[in-house]
C-alpha positions as YAML, in Angstrom:
chain: A
units: angstrom
residues:
- id: 1
  name: MET
  ca: [-19.90, -113.31, 20.98]
- id: 2
  name: PRO
  ca: [-21.77, -112.91, 24.23]
- id: 3
  name: ASN
  ca: [-23.90, -110.07, 24.82]
- id: 4
  name: GLN
  ca: [-22.57, -109.00, 28.10]
- id: 5
  name: THR
  ca: [-19.41, -108.81, 29.60]
- id: 6
  name: ALA
  ca: [-17.53, -108.05, 33.20]
- id: 7
  name: PHE
  ca: [-14.52, -107.27, 31.58]
- id: 8
  name: PHE
  ca: [-14.89, -103.67, 31.16]
- id: 9
  name: SER
  ca: [-17.30, -100.66, 31.28]
- id: 10
  name: PRO
  ca: [-17.83, -98.36, 28.45]
- id: 11
  name: GLU
  ca: [-17.46, -95.73, 30.90]
- id: 12
  name: THR
  ca: [-14.20, -96.61, 32.41]
- id: 13
  name: GLY
  ca: [-12.53, -98.75, 29.64]
- id: 14
  name: PHE
  ca: [-9.99, -101.47, 30.35]
- id: 15
  name: ALA
  ca: [-8.38, -102.06, 33.34]
- id: 16
  name: PRO
  ca: [-4.89, -100.55, 33.70]
- id: 17
  name: SER
  ca: [-2.08, -102.88, 32.44]
- id: 18
  name: GLY
  ca: [-0.41, -104.93, 35.08]
- id: 19
  name: GLY
  ca: [-3.48, -104.23, 37.26]
- id: 20
  name: SER
  ca: [-6.70, -106.37, 37.40]
- id: 21
  name: PRO
  ca: [-6.66, -109.81, 35.77]
- id: 22
  name: ASP
  ca: [-9.49, -108.57, 33.93]
- id: 23
  name: ALA
  ca: [-7.27, -106.78, 31.78]
- id: 24
  name: ALA
  ca: [-5.73, -110.00, 30.30]
- id: 25
  name: ALA
  ca: [-9.50, -111.26, 29.91]
- id: 26
  name: ALA
  ca: [-10.62, -108.10, 28.24]
- id: 27
  name: ALA
  ca: [-7.70, -107.97, 25.87]
- id: 28
  name: ARG
  ca: [-8.68, -111.66, 25.07]
- id: 29
  name: GLN
  ca: [-12.31, -110.45, 24.46]
- id: 30
  name: ALA
  ca: [-11.30, -107.74, 21.99]
- id: 31
  name: ASP
  ca: [-9.47, -110.14, 20.22]
- id: 32
  name: LEU
  ca: [-12.31, -112.36, 19.53]
- id: 33
  name: VAL
  ca: [-14.37, -109.30, 18.35]
- id: 34
  name: ALA
  ca: [-11.64, -108.27, 15.85]
- id: 35
  name: GLN
  ca: [-11.67, -111.90, 14.54]
- id: 36
  name: GLN
  ca: [-15.19, -111.90, 14.17]
- id: 37
  name: LEU
  ca: [-14.77, -108.39, 12.37]
- id: 38
  name: GLN
  ca: [-12.31, -109.94, 10.08]
- id: 39
  name: ILE
  ca: [-15.01, -112.71, 9.12]
- id: 40
  name: VAL
  ca: [-17.17, -109.41, 8.36]
- id: 41
  name: ARG
  ca: [-14.56, -108.00, 6.08]
- id: 42
  name: GLU
  ca: [-13.91, -111.25, 4.24]
- id: 43
  name: GLU
  ca: [-18.07, -111.88, 3.80]
- id: 44
  name: ILE
  ca: [-18.26, -108.37, 2.39]
- id: 45
  name: GLY
  ca: [-15.26, -108.90, 0.34]
- id: 46
  name: ARG
  ca: [-16.97, -111.66, -1.66]
- id: 47
  name: VAL
  ca: [-19.70, -109.43, -2.72]
- id: 48
  name: VAL
  ca: [-17.96, -106.01, -3.09]
- id: 49
  name: PHE
  ca: [-15.03, -106.21, -5.21]
- id: 50
  name: GLY
  ca: [-11.97, -103.99, -3.94]
- id: 51
  name: GLN
  ca: [-12.81, -100.85, -2.23]
- id: 52
  name: LYS
  ca: [-11.20, -101.96, 0.89]
- id: 53
  name: GLU
  ca: [-10.69, -98.66, 2.36]
- id: 54
  name: ILE
  ca: [-14.32, -97.87, 1.49]
- id: 55
  name: VAL
  ca: [-15.34, -100.72, 3.49]
- id: 56
  name: ASP
  ca: [-13.47, -100.30, 6.37]
- id: 57
  name: GLN
  ca: [-14.69, -96.75, 6.57]
- id: 58
  name: ALA
  ca: [-18.20, -97.94, 6.51]
- id: 59
  name: LEU
  ca: [-17.70, -100.49, 9.07]
- id: 60
  name: VAL
  ca: [-15.82, -97.65, 11.11]
- id: 61
  name: SER
  ca: [-19.01, -95.40, 10.95]
- id: 62
  name: ILE
  ca: [-21.28, -98.35, 11.96]
- id: 63
  name: LEU
  ca: [-19.09, -99.81, 14.66]
- id: 64
  name: SER
  ca: [-18.62, -96.04, 16.15]
- id: 65
  name: GLY
  ca: [-22.54, -95.89, 16.33]
- id: 66
  name: GLY
  ca: [-22.90, -93.30, 13.55]
- id: 67
  name: HIS
  ca: [-24.13, -92.52, 10.31]
- id: 68
  name: ALA
  ca: [-22.19, -92.15, 6.91]
- id: 69
  name: LEU
  ca: [-22.52, -90.47, 3.67]
- id: 70
  name: LEU
  ca: [-21.24, -92.20, 0.39]
- id: 71
  name: VAL
  ca: [-20.41, -90.02, -2.36]
- id: 72
  name: GLY
  ca: [-19.57, -91.41, -5.79]
- id: 73
  name: ALA
  ca: [-20.46, -91.77, -9.26]
- id: 74
  name: PRO
  ca: [-23.49, -93.77, -10.59]
- id: 75
  name: GLY
  ca: [-22.29, -97.64, -10.89]
- id: 76
  name: LEU
  ca: [-19.61, -97.91, -8.10]
- id: 77
  name: GLY
  ca: [-21.68, -100.00, -5.61]
- id: 78
  name: LYS
  ca: [-22.68, -97.60, -3.23]
- id: 79
  name: THR
  ca: [-26.27, -99.47, -2.98]
- id: 80
  name: LEU
  ca: [-24.64, -103.01, -3.09]
- id: 81
  name: LEU
  ca: [-22.26, -101.84, -0.18]
- id: 82
  name: VAL
  ca: [-25.14, -100.80, 1.88]
- id: 83
  name: THR
  ca: [-27.49, -103.84, 1.29]
- id: 84
  name: THR
  ca: [-24.37, -106.24, 1.92]
- id: 85
  name: LEU
  ca: [-23.65, -104.75, 5.27]
- id: 86
  name: GLY
  ca: [-27.33, -105.15, 6.28]
- id: 87
  name: THR
  ca: [-27.09, -108.73, 5.34]
- id: 88
  name: VAL
  ca: [-23.66, -109.26, 6.84]
- id: 89
  name: LEU
  ca: [-24.32, -107.43, 10.07]
- id: 90
  name: GLY
  ca: [-27.64, -108.87, 10.76]
- id: 91
  name: LEU
  ca: [-29.52, -105.89, 10.49]
- id: 92
  name: ASP
  ca: [-32.92, -104.93, 9.65]
- id: 93
  name: SER
  ca: [-32.42, -102.61, 6.51]
- id: 94
  name: ARG
  ca: [-34.85, -100.55, 4.62]
- id: 95
  name: ARG
  ca: [-34.17, -98.45, 1.29]
- id: 96
  name: VAL
  ca: [-35.89, -94.94, 0.54]
- id: 97
  name: GLN
  ca: [-35.42, -93.59, -2.86]
- id: 98
  name: PHE
  ca: [-35.40, -89.67, -2.22]
- id: 99
  name: THR
  ca: [-37.07, -87.76, -4.95]
- id: 100
  name: PRO
  ca: [-38.19, -84.14, -5.02]
- id: 101
  name: ASP
  ca: [-42.09, -85.14, -4.08]
- id: 102
  name: LEU
  ca: [-41.00, -87.16, -1.03]
- id: 103
  name: MET
  ca: [-42.92, -86.08, 1.96]
- id: 104
  name: PRO
  ca: [-41.44, -86.43, 5.66]
- id: 105
  name: SER
  ca: [-44.27, -88.53, 6.57]
- id: 106
  name: ASP
  ca: [-43.08, -91.15, 3.83]
- id: 107
  name: ILE
  ca: [-39.97, -91.33, 5.94]
- id: 108
  name: THR
  ca: [-40.93, -91.38, 9.56]
- id: 109
  name: GLY
  ca: [-44.74, -92.52, 9.10]
- id: 110
  name: SER
  ca: [-48.03, -91.06, 9.75]
- id: 111
  name: GLU
  ca: [-51.39, -91.54, 11.71]
- id: 112
  name: ILE
  ca: [-54.41, -92.87, 9.87]
- id: 113
  name: LEU
  ca: [-58.14, -92.85, 11.01]
- id: 114
  name: ASP
  ca: [-59.09, -96.60, 11.62]
- id: 115
  name: GLU
  ca: [-62.47, -98.02, 12.33]
- id: 116
  name: ASP
  ca: [-62.74, -101.29, 14.41]
- id: 117
  name: THR
  ca: [-65.77, -103.62, 13.87]
- id: 118
  name: SER
  ca: [-68.03, -101.90, 16.46]
- id: 119
  name: GLY
  ca: [-67.61, -98.51, 14.44]
- id: 120
  name: HIS
  ca: [-65.67, -96.71, 16.99]
- id: 121
  name: ARG
  ca: [-62.81, -94.48, 15.29]
- id: 122
  name: SER
  ca: [-59.20, -93.59, 16.43]
- id: 123
  name: PHE
  ca: [-56.02, -92.63, 15.21]
- id: 124
  name: ARG
  ca: [-53.23, -95.20, 14.27]
- id: 125
  name: PHE
  ca: [-49.62, -94.58, 13.81]
- id: 126
  name: VAL
  ca: [-48.10, -96.50, 10.78]
- id: 127
  name: PRO
  ca: [-44.30, -96.68, 11.30]
- id: 128
  name: GLY
  ca: [-42.36, -95.34, 8.22]
- id: 129
  name: PRO
  ca: [-39.26, -97.07, 6.73]
- id: 130
  name: VAL
  ca: [-37.04, -94.92, 9.23]
- id: 131
  name: PHE
  ca: [-38.14, -97.71, 11.85]
- id: 132
  name: CYS
  ca: [-35.56, -100.09, 11.01]
- id: 133
  name: GLN
  ca: [-31.78, -100.74, 12.01]
- id: 134
  name: LEU
  ca: [-29.96, -99.72, 8.86]
- id: 135
  name: LEU
  ca: [-31.64, -96.97, 6.71]
- id: 136
  name: MET
  ca: [-30.13, -96.62, 3.13]
- id: 137
  name: ALA
  ca: [-31.24, -92.89, 2.04]
- id: 138
  name: ASP
  ca: [-30.55, -93.10, -1.56]
- id: 139
  name: GLU
  ca: [-29.89, -89.72, -3.51]
- id: 140
  name: ILE
  ca: [-30.30, -87.75, -0.22]
- id: 141
  name: ASN
  ca: [-29.92, -84.69, -1.96]
- id: 142
  name: ARG
  ca: [-32.91, -85.12, -4.44]
- id: 143
  name: ALA
  ca: [-35.45, -84.56, -1.76]
- id: 144
  name: SER
  ca: [-36.66, -81.06, -0.30]
- id: 145
  name: PRO
  ca: [-35.11, -79.56, 2.57]
- id: 146
  name: ARG
  ca: [-38.08, -80.30, 4.40]
- id: 147
  name: THR
  ca: [-37.87, -83.79, 3.81]
- id: 148
  name: GLN
  ca: [-34.17, -83.90, 4.77]
- id: 149
  name: SER
  ca: [-34.93, -82.37, 7.81]
- id: 150
  name: ALA
  ca: [-37.16, -85.21, 8.98]
- id: 151
  name: LEU
  ca: [-34.04, -87.59, 9.31]
- id: 152
  name: LEU
  ca: [-32.24, -84.87, 11.51]
- id: 153
  name: GLN
  ca: [-34.19, -85.83, 14.88]
- id: 154
  name: ALA
  ca: [-33.96, -89.42, 13.92]
- id: 155
  name: MET
  ca: [-30.20, -89.65, 13.32]
- id: 156
  name: GLN
  ca: [-29.28, -87.45, 16.32]
- id: 157
  name: GLU
  ca: [-31.70, -88.59, 18.82]
- id: 158
  name: HIS
  ca: [-32.54, -92.11, 17.77]
- id: 159
  name: ARG
  ca: [-36.52, -91.15, 17.59]
- id: 160
  name: VAL
  ca: [-38.94, -89.35, 15.89]
- id: 161
  name: ALA
  ca: [-42.16, -87.09, 16.96]
- id: 162
  name: ILE
  ca: [-45.26, -87.49, 15.06]
- id: 163
  name: ALA
  ca: [-48.34, -85.64, 16.22]
- id: 164
  name: GLY
  ca: [-46.84, -84.71, 19.69]
- id: 165
  name: THR
  ca: [-45.88, -88.26, 20.52]
- id: 166
  name: GLU
  ca: [-42.20, -89.71, 20.41]
- id: 167
  name: TYR
  ca: [-41.55, -92.81, 19.17]
- id: 168
  name: ALA
  ca: [-38.07, -94.65, 19.95]
- id: 169
  name: LEU
  ca: [-36.10, -96.10, 16.92]
- id: 170
  name: PRO
  ca: [-34.84, -99.65, 17.15]
- id: 171
  name: ARG
  ca: [-31.36, -100.12, 18.33]
- id: 172
  name: PRO
  ca: [-28.84, -99.95, 16.73]
- id: 173
  name: PHE
  ca: [-30.15, -97.45, 14.06]
- id: 174
  name: HIS
  ca: [-27.96, -96.08, 11.26]
- id: 175
  name: VAL
  ca: [-28.17, -94.47, 8.08]
- id: 176
  name: LEU
  ca: [-26.23, -94.58, 5.19]
- id: 177
  name: ALA
  ca: [-26.95, -92.15, 2.69]
- id: 178
  name: THR
  ca: [-25.91, -91.82, -0.75]
- id: 179
  name: GLN
  ca: [-25.25, -88.76, -3.03]
- id: 180
  name: ASN
  ca: [-24.24, -88.55, -6.75]
- id: 181
  name: PRO
  ca: [-21.76, -85.72, -7.10]
- id: 182
  name: LEU
  ca: [-22.03, -85.55, -11.09]
- id: 183
  name: ASP
  ca: [-25.75, -85.11, -11.64]
- id: 184
  name: GLN
  ca: [-26.33, -82.11, -9.59]
- id: 185
  name: GLU
  ca: [-29.41, -80.47, -11.71]
- id: 186
  name: GLY
  ca: [-32.63, -80.16, -9.39]
- id: 187
  name: THR
  ca: [-30.88, -81.12, -6.37]
- id: 188
  name: TYR
  ca: [-30.97, -79.57, -2.89]
- id: 189
  name: PRO
  ca: [-27.51, -79.07, -1.18]
- id: 190
  name: LEU
  ca: [-27.49, -80.62, 2.35]
- id: 191
  name: PRO
  ca: [-27.34, -78.37, 5.03]
- id: 192
  name: GLU
  ca: [-24.24, -77.94, 7.38]
- id: 193
  name: ALA
  ca: [-26.31, -79.15, 10.47]
- id: 194
  name: GLN
  ca: [-27.43, -82.44, 8.43]
- id: 195
  name: LEU
  ca: [-23.76, -82.85, 7.24]
- id: 196
  name: ASP
  ca: [-22.47, -82.46, 10.36]
- id: 197
  name: ARG
  ca: [-24.58, -85.53, 11.71]
- id: 198
  name: PHE
  ca: [-22.89, -88.10, 9.47]
- id: 199
  name: MET
  ca: [-19.92, -89.29, 11.07]
- id: 200
  name: LEU
  ca: [-17.67, -89.87, 7.94]
- id: 201
  name: GLN
  ca: [-18.22, -88.73, 4.39]
- id: 202
  name: ILE
  ca: [-16.74, -91.63, 2.11]
- id: 203
  name: GLN
  ca: [-15.85, -90.74, -1.33]
- id: 204
  name: LEU
  ca: [-15.89, -93.82, -3.40]
- id: 205
  name: THR
  ca: [-13.49, -93.98, -6.38]
- id: 206
  name: PHE
  ca: [-12.99, -96.35, -9.48]
- id: 207
  name: PRO
  ca: [-11.69, -99.94, -8.76]
- id: 208
  name: ASP
  ca: [-8.35, -100.65, -9.91]
- id: 209
  name: GLU
  ca: [-7.74, -103.01, -13.14]
- id: 210
  name: ALA
  ca: [-7.52, -106.31, -11.20]
- id: 211
  name: ASP
  ca: [-10.62, -105.77, -8.97]
- id: 212
  name: GLU
  ca: [-12.77, -104.62, -11.96]
- id: 213
  name: ARG
  ca: [-11.80, -107.86, -13.77]
- id: 214
  name: ALA
  ca: [-12.54, -110.10, -10.83]
- id: 215
  name: MET
  ca: [-16.04, -108.18, -10.80]
- id: 216
  name: LEU
  ca: [-16.82, -108.31, -14.46]
- id: 217
  name: LEU
  ca: [-16.22, -112.32, -14.23]
- id: 218
  name: ALA
  ca: [-18.12, -112.71, -10.80]
- id: 219
  name: THR
  ca: [-21.11, -110.64, -11.88]
- id: 220
  name: THR
  ca: [-22.05, -111.84, -15.62]
- id: 221
  name: GLY
  ca: [-22.14, -115.43, -15.17]
- id: 222
  name: THR
  ca: [-25.18, -117.80, -14.35]
- id: 223
  name: THR
  ca: [-24.69, -117.44, -10.68]
- id: 224
  name: GLN
  ca: [-23.64, -114.84, -8.25]
- id: 225
  name: THR
  ca: [-22.33, -114.71, -4.85]
- id: 226
  name: ALA
  ca: [-24.75, -113.63, -2.19]
- id: 227
  name: ALA
  ca: [-23.66, -112.52, 1.54]
- id: 228
  name: LYS
  ca: [-24.36, -114.53, 4.27]
- id: 229
  name: PRO
  ca: [-25.10, -112.90, 7.99]
- id: 230
  name: VAL
  ca: [-21.90, -113.05, 10.25]
- id: 231
  name: LEU
  ca: [-23.28, -111.18, 13.19]
- id: 232
  name: THR
  ca: [-26.62, -110.27, 14.80]
- id: 233
  name: ALA
  ca: [-27.59, -107.03, 15.99]
- id: 234
  name: ASP
  ca: [-27.16, -107.89, 19.78]
- id: 235
  name: GLU
  ca: [-23.30, -108.68, 18.85]
- id: 236
  name: LEU
  ca: [-22.73, -105.60, 16.94]
- id: 237
  name: ILE
  ca: [-24.20, -103.63, 19.70]
- id: 238
  name: TYR
  ca: [-21.49, -105.51, 21.86]
- id: 239
  name: ALA
  ca: [-18.76, -104.56, 19.43]
- id: 240
  name: GLN
  ca: [-19.91, -100.98, 19.65]
- id: 241
  name: SER
  ca: [-19.70, -100.89, 23.50]
- id: 242
  name: MET
  ca: [-16.07, -102.33, 23.04]
- id: 243
  name: VAL
  ca: [-15.02, -99.68, 20.51]
- id: 244
  name: ARG
  ca: [-15.97, -97.23, 23.33]
- id: 245
  name: ALA
  ca: [-14.32, -99.17, 26.06]
- id: 246
  name: LEU
  ca: [-10.97, -98.96, 23.88]
- id: 247
  name: PRO
  ca: [-7.96, -96.71, 25.90]
- id: 248
  name: VAL
  ca: [-6.82, -93.81, 23.95]
- id: 249
  name: GLY
  ca: [-3.21, -92.26, 24.95]
- id: 250
  name: GLU
  ca: [-2.81, -88.68, 25.92]
- id: 251
  name: ARG
  ca: [-0.62, -88.11, 22.68]
- id: 252
  name: ILE
  ca: [-3.56, -89.33, 20.55]
- id: 253
  name: VAL
  ca: [-5.98, -87.13, 22.47]
- id: 254
  name: ASP
  ca: [-3.98, -84.15, 22.02]
- id: 255
  name: ALA
  ca: [-3.45, -84.91, 18.33]
- id: 256
  name: ILE
  ca: [-7.03, -85.04, 17.94]
- id: 257
  name: LEU
  ca: [-7.69, -81.82, 19.57]
- id: 258
  name: ARG
  ca: [-4.60, -80.24, 17.64]
- id: 259
  name: LEU
  ca: [-5.72, -81.37, 14.32]
- id: 260
  name: VAL
  ca: [-9.62, -80.16, 14.74]
- id: 261
  name: ARG
  ca: [-8.49, -76.68, 16.56]
- id: 262
  name: SER
  ca: [-5.96, -76.11, 13.74]
- id: 263
  name: ALA
  ca: [-8.81, -76.68, 10.96]
- id: 264
  name: ARG
  ca: [-10.88, -73.42, 12.26]
- id: 265
  name: PRO
  ca: [-9.73, -70.28, 11.53]
- id: 266
  name: GLU
  ca: [-10.60, -68.74, 14.63]
- id: 267
  name: THR
  ca: [-7.97, -70.90, 16.62]
- id: 268
  name: SER
  ca: [-5.56, -71.95, 13.85]
- id: 269
  name: ASP
  ca: [-2.32, -70.63, 13.46]
- id: 270
  name: VAL
  ca: [-1.81, -72.38, 10.06]
- id: 271
  name: GLN
  ca: [-1.55, -69.92, 7.38]
- id: 272
  name: ILE
  ca: [-3.43, -72.14, 4.78]
- id: 273
  name: VAL
  ca: [-6.38, -72.52, 7.14]
- id: 274
  name: LYS
  ca: [-6.46, -68.85, 7.63]
- id: 275
  name: ASP
  ca: [-6.28, -67.65, 4.14]
- id: 276
  name: SER
  ca: [-8.52, -70.49, 2.69]
- id: 277
  name: ILE
  ca: [-11.10, -71.81, 5.44]
- id: 278
  name: SER
  ca: [-14.44, -69.82, 6.01]
- id: 279
  name: TRP
  ca: [-15.70, -72.10, 8.59]
- id: 280
  name: GLY
  ca: [-14.22, -75.00, 10.23]
- id: 281
  name: PRO
  ca: [-15.20, -78.14, 12.18]
- id: 282
  name: GLY
  ca: [-17.11, -78.00, 15.54]
- id: 283
  name: PRO
  ca: [-16.51, -80.26, 18.67]
- id: 284
  name: ARG
  ca: [-18.49, -83.20, 17.02]
- id: 285
  name: ALA
  ca: [-15.49, -83.54, 14.70]
- id: 286
  name: ALA
  ca: [-13.22, -84.32, 17.60]
- id: 287
  name: GLN
  ca: [-16.05, -86.69, 19.16]
- id: 288
  name: THR
  ca: [-16.14, -88.29, 15.82]
- id: 289
  name: LEU
  ca: [-12.31, -88.78, 15.24]
- id: 290
  name: MET
  ca: [-11.85, -90.09, 19.14]
- id: 291
  name: LEU
  ca: [-14.65, -93.03, 18.19]
- id: 292
  name: ALA
  ca: [-13.50, -93.59, 14.79]
- id: 293
  name: THR
  ca: [-10.01, -94.00, 15.46]
- id: 294
  name: ARG
  ca: [-10.75, -96.71, 18.37]
- id: 295
  name: ALA
  ca: [-13.19, -98.26, 15.87]
- id: 296
  name: ARG
  ca: [-10.46, -98.43, 12.98]
- id: 297
  name: ALA
  ca: [-8.02, -100.05, 15.49]
- id: 298
  name: LEU
  ca: [-10.45, -102.56, 16.67]
- id: 299
  name: LEU
  ca: [-10.98, -103.73, 13.15]
- id: 300
  name: ASP
  ca: [-7.56, -104.12, 12.52]
- id: 301
  name: GLY
  ca: [-7.04, -106.22, 15.85]
- id: 302
  name: ARG
  ca: [-5.10, -103.47, 18.02]
- id: 303
  name: LEU
  ca: [-6.18, -102.53, 21.52]
- id: 304
  name: SER
  ca: [-5.82, -98.79, 21.20]
- id: 305
  name: PRO
  ca: [-5.53, -96.12, 18.39]
- id: 306
  name: SER
  ca: [-2.55, -94.76, 16.76]
- id: 307
  name: LEU
  ca: [-1.86, -91.34, 14.84]
- id: 308
  name: ASP
  ca: [-2.08, -93.37, 11.72]
- id: 309
  name: ASP
  ca: [-5.48, -93.87, 12.44]
- id: 310
  name: ILE
  ca: [-6.13, -90.13, 12.88]
- id: 311
  name: ALA
  ca: [-4.10, -89.44, 9.46]
- id: 312
  name: ALA
  ca: [-6.28, -92.33, 7.55]
- id: 313
  name: LEU
  ca: [-9.55, -90.91, 9.06]
- id: 314
  name: ALA
  ca: [-8.89, -87.14, 8.70]
- id: 315
  name: ARG
  ca: [-10.31, -86.76, 5.28]
- id: 316
  name: PRO
  ca: [-13.49, -88.57, 6.01]
- id: 317
  name: VAL
  ca: [-14.09, -86.81, 9.18]
- id: 318
  name: LEU
  ca: [-13.29, -83.29, 8.27]
- id: 319
  name: ALA
  ca: [-13.75, -82.67, 4.57]
- id: 320
  name: HIS
  ca: [-17.56, -82.00, 4.88]
- id: 321
  name: ARG
  ca: [-17.31, -80.06, 8.02]
- id: 322
  name: MET
  ca: [-15.18, -77.35, 6.54]
- id: 323
  name: ALA
  ca: [-15.81, -74.71, 3.84]
- id: 324
  name: LEU
  ca: [-13.50, -72.99, 1.31]
- id: 325
  name: SER
  ca: [-13.56, -69.30, 1.18]
- id: 326
  name: PHE
  ca: [-14.45, -67.61, -2.13]
- id: 327
  name: SER
  ca: [-10.86, -66.57, -2.87]
- id: 328
  name: ALA
  ca: [-9.79, -70.25, -2.17]
- id: 329
  name: ARG
  ca: [-12.13, -71.60, -4.47]
- id: 330
  name: ALA
  ca: [-11.12, -69.22, -7.19]
- id: 331
  name: ASP
  ca: [-7.67, -70.37, -6.80]
- id: 332
  name: SER
  ca: [-8.57, -74.05, -6.92]
- id: 333
  name: THR
  ca: [-7.77, -74.71, -3.66]
- id: 334
  name: ARG
  ca: [-9.24, -78.15, -2.45]
- id: 335
  name: ILE
  ca: [-10.35, -79.07, 1.08]
- id: 336
  name: GLU
  ca: [-8.30, -82.38, 1.07]
- id: 337
  name: ASP
  ca: [-4.96, -80.34, 0.51]
- id: 338
  name: VAL
  ca: [-5.73, -78.26, 3.51]
- id: 339
  name: ILE
  ca: [-6.38, -81.22, 5.44]
- id: 340
  name: ASP
  ca: [-3.38, -83.21, 4.33]
- id: 341
  name: GLU
  ca: [-1.16, -80.13, 5.29]
- id: 342
  name: LEU
  ca: [-2.69, -80.14, 8.87]
- id: 343
  name: VAL
  ca: [-2.12, -84.02, 9.30]
- id: 344
  name: SER
  ca: [1.64, -83.57, 8.23]
- id: 345
  name: ARG
  ca: [2.03, -81.23, 11.29]
- id: 346
  name: LEU
  ca: [0.88, -83.56, 13.68]
- id: 347
  name: GLY
  ca: [4.43, -85.49, 13.88]
...
């Protein structure tokens, strides 16, 4: 894929249908990107068995330019998925294992006192693992809030401040964090401000029998399949710019606004929300849905998102941005049930 295009602008989107000849050229260009993304899917599928929806959600997060939180029991392939994504997308990836004794400087880097051959001493900045294109934050909830907060500026502004000096991170920059929902002893819950930085919360489930059988046969022999690069970092940036250029119909914009606003107790007219939700999603949730539905459409080879995209992404976008009230938890109400009720009202 070329790294530059005259067919569209991320600010203005595609030319109107029936207007400039560039509209047809832009559509062809989008088809080429979609074909490349299909190859990406297939290459990941050679290593990560089953979990098609999980893989698609991770790709949607990256194509949207955001970050994702992978939640699942041990052994479901969270680490393998992130490693494979880094290889297939051609990204420089690093991994940090979060532990209670991890310090912020272990992630962002630090200044050390250096001495040259003439005896002159000066401070030199040594970049930490955050200076990469794809950072895997493994078991992120095991580190202290102080260390977790070291990622906030990096995730939002794509830069870090060390000793009063700001350092820009490489482009693109994505964080894929993992969290084990079972063993919660000695963990620190992620604060709401940090959860909101993750575009999607992706729930990993156990594979079905056929996929687990294929996994068993493929991973216990003398040879194992290794993923191969499909894209480069520049091509991924190009695909991300095309996601932002996809047009969104007024019906979809209205549906996104209606869904997000109906999930807030202050602005909702849905009784289950008023009775069960203590706080709801902020404006970032609507921004995320706008981008994520476009990315899902492009991933499927479509030039604009539909209501089906909103329905498919409602849970991963909203679940970690809403909280149940005490009485709702006592009644065993689930966030997912509330979201499904809101989605059913979109029509």
